[in-house]
C-alpha atoms as a PDB file:
ATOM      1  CA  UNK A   1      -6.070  -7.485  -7.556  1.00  0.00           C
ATOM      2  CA  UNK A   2      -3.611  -6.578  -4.370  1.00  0.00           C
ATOM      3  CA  UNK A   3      -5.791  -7.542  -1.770  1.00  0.00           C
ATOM      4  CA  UNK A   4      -4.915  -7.776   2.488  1.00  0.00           C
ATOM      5  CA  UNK A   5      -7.911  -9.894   4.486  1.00  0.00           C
ATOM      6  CA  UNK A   6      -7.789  -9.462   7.745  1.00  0.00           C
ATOM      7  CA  UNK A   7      -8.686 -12.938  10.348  1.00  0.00           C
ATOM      8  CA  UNK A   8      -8.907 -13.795  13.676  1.00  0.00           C
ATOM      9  CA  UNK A   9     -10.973 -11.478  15.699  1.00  0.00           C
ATOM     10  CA  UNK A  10     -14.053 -11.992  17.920  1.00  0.00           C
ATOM     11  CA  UNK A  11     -15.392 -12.155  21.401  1.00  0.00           C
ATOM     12  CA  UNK A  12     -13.110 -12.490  23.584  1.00  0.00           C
ATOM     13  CA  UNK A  13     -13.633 -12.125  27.884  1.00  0.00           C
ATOM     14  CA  UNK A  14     -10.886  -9.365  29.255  1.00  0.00           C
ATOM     15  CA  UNK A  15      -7.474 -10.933  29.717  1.00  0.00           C
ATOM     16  CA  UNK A  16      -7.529 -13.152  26.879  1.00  0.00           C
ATOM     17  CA  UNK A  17      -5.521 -13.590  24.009  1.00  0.00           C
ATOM     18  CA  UNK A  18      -6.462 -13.281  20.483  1.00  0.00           C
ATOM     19  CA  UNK A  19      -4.047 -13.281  17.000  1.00  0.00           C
ATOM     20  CA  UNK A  20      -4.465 -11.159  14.194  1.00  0.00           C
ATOM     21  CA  UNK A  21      -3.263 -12.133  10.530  1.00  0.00           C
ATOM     22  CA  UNK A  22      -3.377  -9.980   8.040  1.00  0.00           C
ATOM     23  CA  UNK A  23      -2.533 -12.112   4.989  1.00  0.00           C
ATOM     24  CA  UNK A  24      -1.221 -10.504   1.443  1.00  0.00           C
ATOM     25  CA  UNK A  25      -2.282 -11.445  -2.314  1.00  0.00           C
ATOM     26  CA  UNK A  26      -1.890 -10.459  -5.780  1.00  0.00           C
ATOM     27  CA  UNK A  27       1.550  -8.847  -4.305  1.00  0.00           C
ATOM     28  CA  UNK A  28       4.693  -9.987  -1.603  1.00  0.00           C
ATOM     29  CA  UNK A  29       5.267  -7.923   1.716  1.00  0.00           C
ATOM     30  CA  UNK A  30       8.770  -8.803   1.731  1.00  0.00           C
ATOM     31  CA  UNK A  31       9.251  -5.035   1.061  1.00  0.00           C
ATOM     32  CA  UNK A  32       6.155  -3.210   2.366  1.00  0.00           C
ATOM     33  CA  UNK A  33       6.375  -1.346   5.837  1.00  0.00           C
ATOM     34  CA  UNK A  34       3.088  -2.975   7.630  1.00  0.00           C
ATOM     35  CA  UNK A  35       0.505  -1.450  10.260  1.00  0.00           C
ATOM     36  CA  UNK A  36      -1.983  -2.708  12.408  1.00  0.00           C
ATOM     37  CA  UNK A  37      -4.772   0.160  12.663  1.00  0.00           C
ATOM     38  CA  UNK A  38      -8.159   0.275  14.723  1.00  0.00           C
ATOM     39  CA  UNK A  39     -11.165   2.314  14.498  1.00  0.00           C
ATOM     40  CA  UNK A  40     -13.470   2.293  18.234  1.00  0.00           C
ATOM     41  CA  UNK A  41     -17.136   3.989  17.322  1.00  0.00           C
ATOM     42  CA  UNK A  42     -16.709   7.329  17.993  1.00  0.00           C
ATOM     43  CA  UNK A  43     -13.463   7.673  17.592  1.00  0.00           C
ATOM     44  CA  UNK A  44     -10.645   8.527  14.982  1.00  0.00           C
ATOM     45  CA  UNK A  45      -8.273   5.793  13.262  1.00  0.00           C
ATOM     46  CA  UNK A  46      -5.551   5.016  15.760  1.00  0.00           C
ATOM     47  CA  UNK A  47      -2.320   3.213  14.881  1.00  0.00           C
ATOM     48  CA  UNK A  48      -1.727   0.291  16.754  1.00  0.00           C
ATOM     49  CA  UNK A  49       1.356  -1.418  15.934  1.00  0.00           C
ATOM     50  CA  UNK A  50       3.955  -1.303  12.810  1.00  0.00           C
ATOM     51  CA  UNK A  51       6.770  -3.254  11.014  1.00  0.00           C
ATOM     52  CA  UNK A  52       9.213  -2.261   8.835  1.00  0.00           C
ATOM     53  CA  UNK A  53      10.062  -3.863   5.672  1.00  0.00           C
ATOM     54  CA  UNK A  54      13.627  -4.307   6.480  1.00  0.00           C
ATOM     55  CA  UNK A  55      15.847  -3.849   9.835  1.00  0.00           C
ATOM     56  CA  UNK A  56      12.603  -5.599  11.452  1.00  0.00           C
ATOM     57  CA  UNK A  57      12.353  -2.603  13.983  1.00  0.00           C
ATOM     58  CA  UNK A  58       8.699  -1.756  15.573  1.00  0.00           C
ATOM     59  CA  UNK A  59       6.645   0.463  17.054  1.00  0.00           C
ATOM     60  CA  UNK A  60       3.564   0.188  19.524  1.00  0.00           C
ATOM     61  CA  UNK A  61       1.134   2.892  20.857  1.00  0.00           C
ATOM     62  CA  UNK A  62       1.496   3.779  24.239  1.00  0.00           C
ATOM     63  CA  UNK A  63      -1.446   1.526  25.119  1.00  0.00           C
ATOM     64  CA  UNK A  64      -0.565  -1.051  23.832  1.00  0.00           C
ATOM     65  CA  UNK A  65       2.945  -1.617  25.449  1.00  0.00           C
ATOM     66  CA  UNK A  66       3.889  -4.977  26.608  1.00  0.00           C
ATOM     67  CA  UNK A  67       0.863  -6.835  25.538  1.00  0.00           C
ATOM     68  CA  UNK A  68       0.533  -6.809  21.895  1.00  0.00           C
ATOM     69  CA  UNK A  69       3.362  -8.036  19.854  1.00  0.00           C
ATOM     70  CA  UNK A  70       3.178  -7.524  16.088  1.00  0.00           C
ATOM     71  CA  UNK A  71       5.497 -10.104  13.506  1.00  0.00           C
ATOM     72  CA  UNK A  72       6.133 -10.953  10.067  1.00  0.00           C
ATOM     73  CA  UNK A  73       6.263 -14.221   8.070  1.00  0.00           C
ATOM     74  CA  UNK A  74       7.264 -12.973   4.665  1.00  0.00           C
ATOM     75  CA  UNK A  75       7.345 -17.209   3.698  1.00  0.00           C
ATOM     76  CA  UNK A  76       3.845 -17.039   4.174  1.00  0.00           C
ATOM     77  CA  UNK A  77       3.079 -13.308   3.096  1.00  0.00           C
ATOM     78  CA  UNK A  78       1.148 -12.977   6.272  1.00  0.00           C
ATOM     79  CA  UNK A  79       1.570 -10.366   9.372  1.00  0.00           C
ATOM     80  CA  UNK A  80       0.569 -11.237  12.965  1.00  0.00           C
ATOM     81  CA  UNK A  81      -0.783  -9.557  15.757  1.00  0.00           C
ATOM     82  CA  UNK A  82      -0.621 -11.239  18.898  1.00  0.00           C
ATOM     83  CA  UNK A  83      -2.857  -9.226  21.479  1.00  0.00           C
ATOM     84  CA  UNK A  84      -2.870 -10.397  25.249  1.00  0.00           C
ATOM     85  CA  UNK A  85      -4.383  -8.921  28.361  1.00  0.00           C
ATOM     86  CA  UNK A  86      -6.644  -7.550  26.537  1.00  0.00           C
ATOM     87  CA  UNK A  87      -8.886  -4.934  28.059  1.00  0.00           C
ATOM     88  CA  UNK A  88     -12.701  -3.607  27.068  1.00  0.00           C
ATOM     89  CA  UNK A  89     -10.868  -0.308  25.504  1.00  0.00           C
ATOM     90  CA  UNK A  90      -9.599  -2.296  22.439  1.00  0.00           C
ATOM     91  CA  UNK A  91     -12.692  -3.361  21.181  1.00  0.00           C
ATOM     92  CA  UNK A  92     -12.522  -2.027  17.669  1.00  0.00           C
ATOM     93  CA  UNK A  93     -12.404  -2.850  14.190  1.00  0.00           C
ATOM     94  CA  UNK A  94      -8.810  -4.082  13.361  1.00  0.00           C
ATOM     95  CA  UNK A  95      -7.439  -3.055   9.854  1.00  0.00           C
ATOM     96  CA  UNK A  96      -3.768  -3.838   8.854  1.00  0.00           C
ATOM     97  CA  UNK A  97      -2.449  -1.351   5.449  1.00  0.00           C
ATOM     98  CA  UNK A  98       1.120  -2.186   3.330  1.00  0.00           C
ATOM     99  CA  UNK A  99       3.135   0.617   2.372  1.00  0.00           C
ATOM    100  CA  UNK A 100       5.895   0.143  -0.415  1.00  0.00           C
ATOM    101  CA  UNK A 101       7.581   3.417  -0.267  1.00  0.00           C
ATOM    102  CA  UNK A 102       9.951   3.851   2.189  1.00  0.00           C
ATOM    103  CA  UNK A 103       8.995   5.290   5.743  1.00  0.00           C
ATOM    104  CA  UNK A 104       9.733   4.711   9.488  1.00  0.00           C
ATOM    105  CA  UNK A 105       7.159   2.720  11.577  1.00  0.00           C
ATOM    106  CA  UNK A 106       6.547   5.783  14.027  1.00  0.00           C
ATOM    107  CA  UNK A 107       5.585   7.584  10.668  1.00  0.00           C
ATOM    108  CA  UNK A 108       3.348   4.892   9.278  1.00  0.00           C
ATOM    109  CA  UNK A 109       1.700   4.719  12.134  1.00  0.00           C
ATOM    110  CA  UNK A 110       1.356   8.044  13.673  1.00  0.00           C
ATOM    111  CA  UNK A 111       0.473   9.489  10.224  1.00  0.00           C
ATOM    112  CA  UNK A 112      -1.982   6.342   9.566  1.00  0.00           C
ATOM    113  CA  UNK A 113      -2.856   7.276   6.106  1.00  0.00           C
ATOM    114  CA  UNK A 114       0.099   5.928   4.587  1.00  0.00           C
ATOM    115  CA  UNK A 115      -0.860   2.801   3.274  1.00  0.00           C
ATOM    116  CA  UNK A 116      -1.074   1.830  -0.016  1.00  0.00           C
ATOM    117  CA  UNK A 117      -3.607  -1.275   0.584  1.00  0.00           C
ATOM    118  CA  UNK A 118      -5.768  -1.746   3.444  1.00  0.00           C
ATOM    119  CA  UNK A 119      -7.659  -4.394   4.564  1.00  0.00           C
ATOM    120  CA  UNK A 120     -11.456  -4.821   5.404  1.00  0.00           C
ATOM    121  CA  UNK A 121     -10.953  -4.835   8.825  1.00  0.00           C
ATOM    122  CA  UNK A 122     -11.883  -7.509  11.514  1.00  0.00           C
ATOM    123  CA  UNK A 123     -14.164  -6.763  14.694  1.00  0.00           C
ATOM    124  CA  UNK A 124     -12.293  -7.593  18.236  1.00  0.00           C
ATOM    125  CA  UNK A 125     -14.985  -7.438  20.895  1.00  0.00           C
ATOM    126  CA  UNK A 126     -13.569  -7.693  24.587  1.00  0.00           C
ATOM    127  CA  UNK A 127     -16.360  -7.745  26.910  1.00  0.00           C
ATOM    128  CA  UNK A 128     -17.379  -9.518  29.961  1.00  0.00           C
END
C-alpha cells in the first residue's frame, strides 16, 4: 500500500523551469532519506538530487549544480524538485525512491539502489 507518484513533468523549451513532487502514501517521509533519480534512453540510472531525513543536508550531481534545488514538506508528505535552466541533456524519466534506514545523501544517491519505494517515474522532455 506505500506508494510515491511522481507529478509535474512535460515539455518544456530549454531554460525553463519545471517542479517535481513526489508525493508519499500509505506511509510519512518525516524519517525517510529521499532521492530524485533519472533514467535518459541509453543510459544507466543517475542520481540527481537527495535529502536527508533529518539535519536537512543535500546533495546534487555535478550537473546539476546551481539550477535544481530539491525540498521537503513533511506537512504535506510531499518532496520537490525545482529544476531551472534546464538544458536538452535532462530529458529523462524522473523517479524519486524513500529510504528508512539510515544513510548519507551522497550514498543514496551515488549508490541509487537504496530505496525502499520508488515511484513510477515522470517524463521531462526539454526540447526546442
Amino acid at each position: 500500500q506505500a506508494q510515491l507518484v511522481e507529478s509535474g513533468g512535460g515539455l518544456v523549451q530549454p531554460g525553463g523551469s519545471l517542479r517535481l513532487s513526489c508525493a508519499a502514501s500509505g506511509f510519512t517521509l518525516d524519517y525517510y532519506t529521499i532521492g530524485w533519480f533519472r533514467r535518459a534512453p541509453g543510459k544507466e540510472r543517475e542520481g540527481v538530487s537527495c535529502i536527508s531525513s533529518s539535519d536537512g543536508s543535500t546533495y546534487y550531481a555535478d550537473s546539476v549544480k546551481g539550477r535544481f534545488t530539491i525540498s521537503r514538506d513533511n506537512a504535506k508528505n510531499t518532496v520537490y524538485l525545482q529544476m531551472n535552466s534546464l538544458k536538452p541533456e535532462d530529458t529523462a524519466v524522473y523517479y524519486c525512491a524513500a529510504r528508512r534506514r539510515p544513510t548519507t545523501v551522497q550514498r543514496m544517491c551515488v549508490m541509487t539502489s537504496r530505496g525502499d519505494y520508488w515511484g513510477q517515474g515522470t517524463q521531462v522532455t526539454v526540447s526546442s
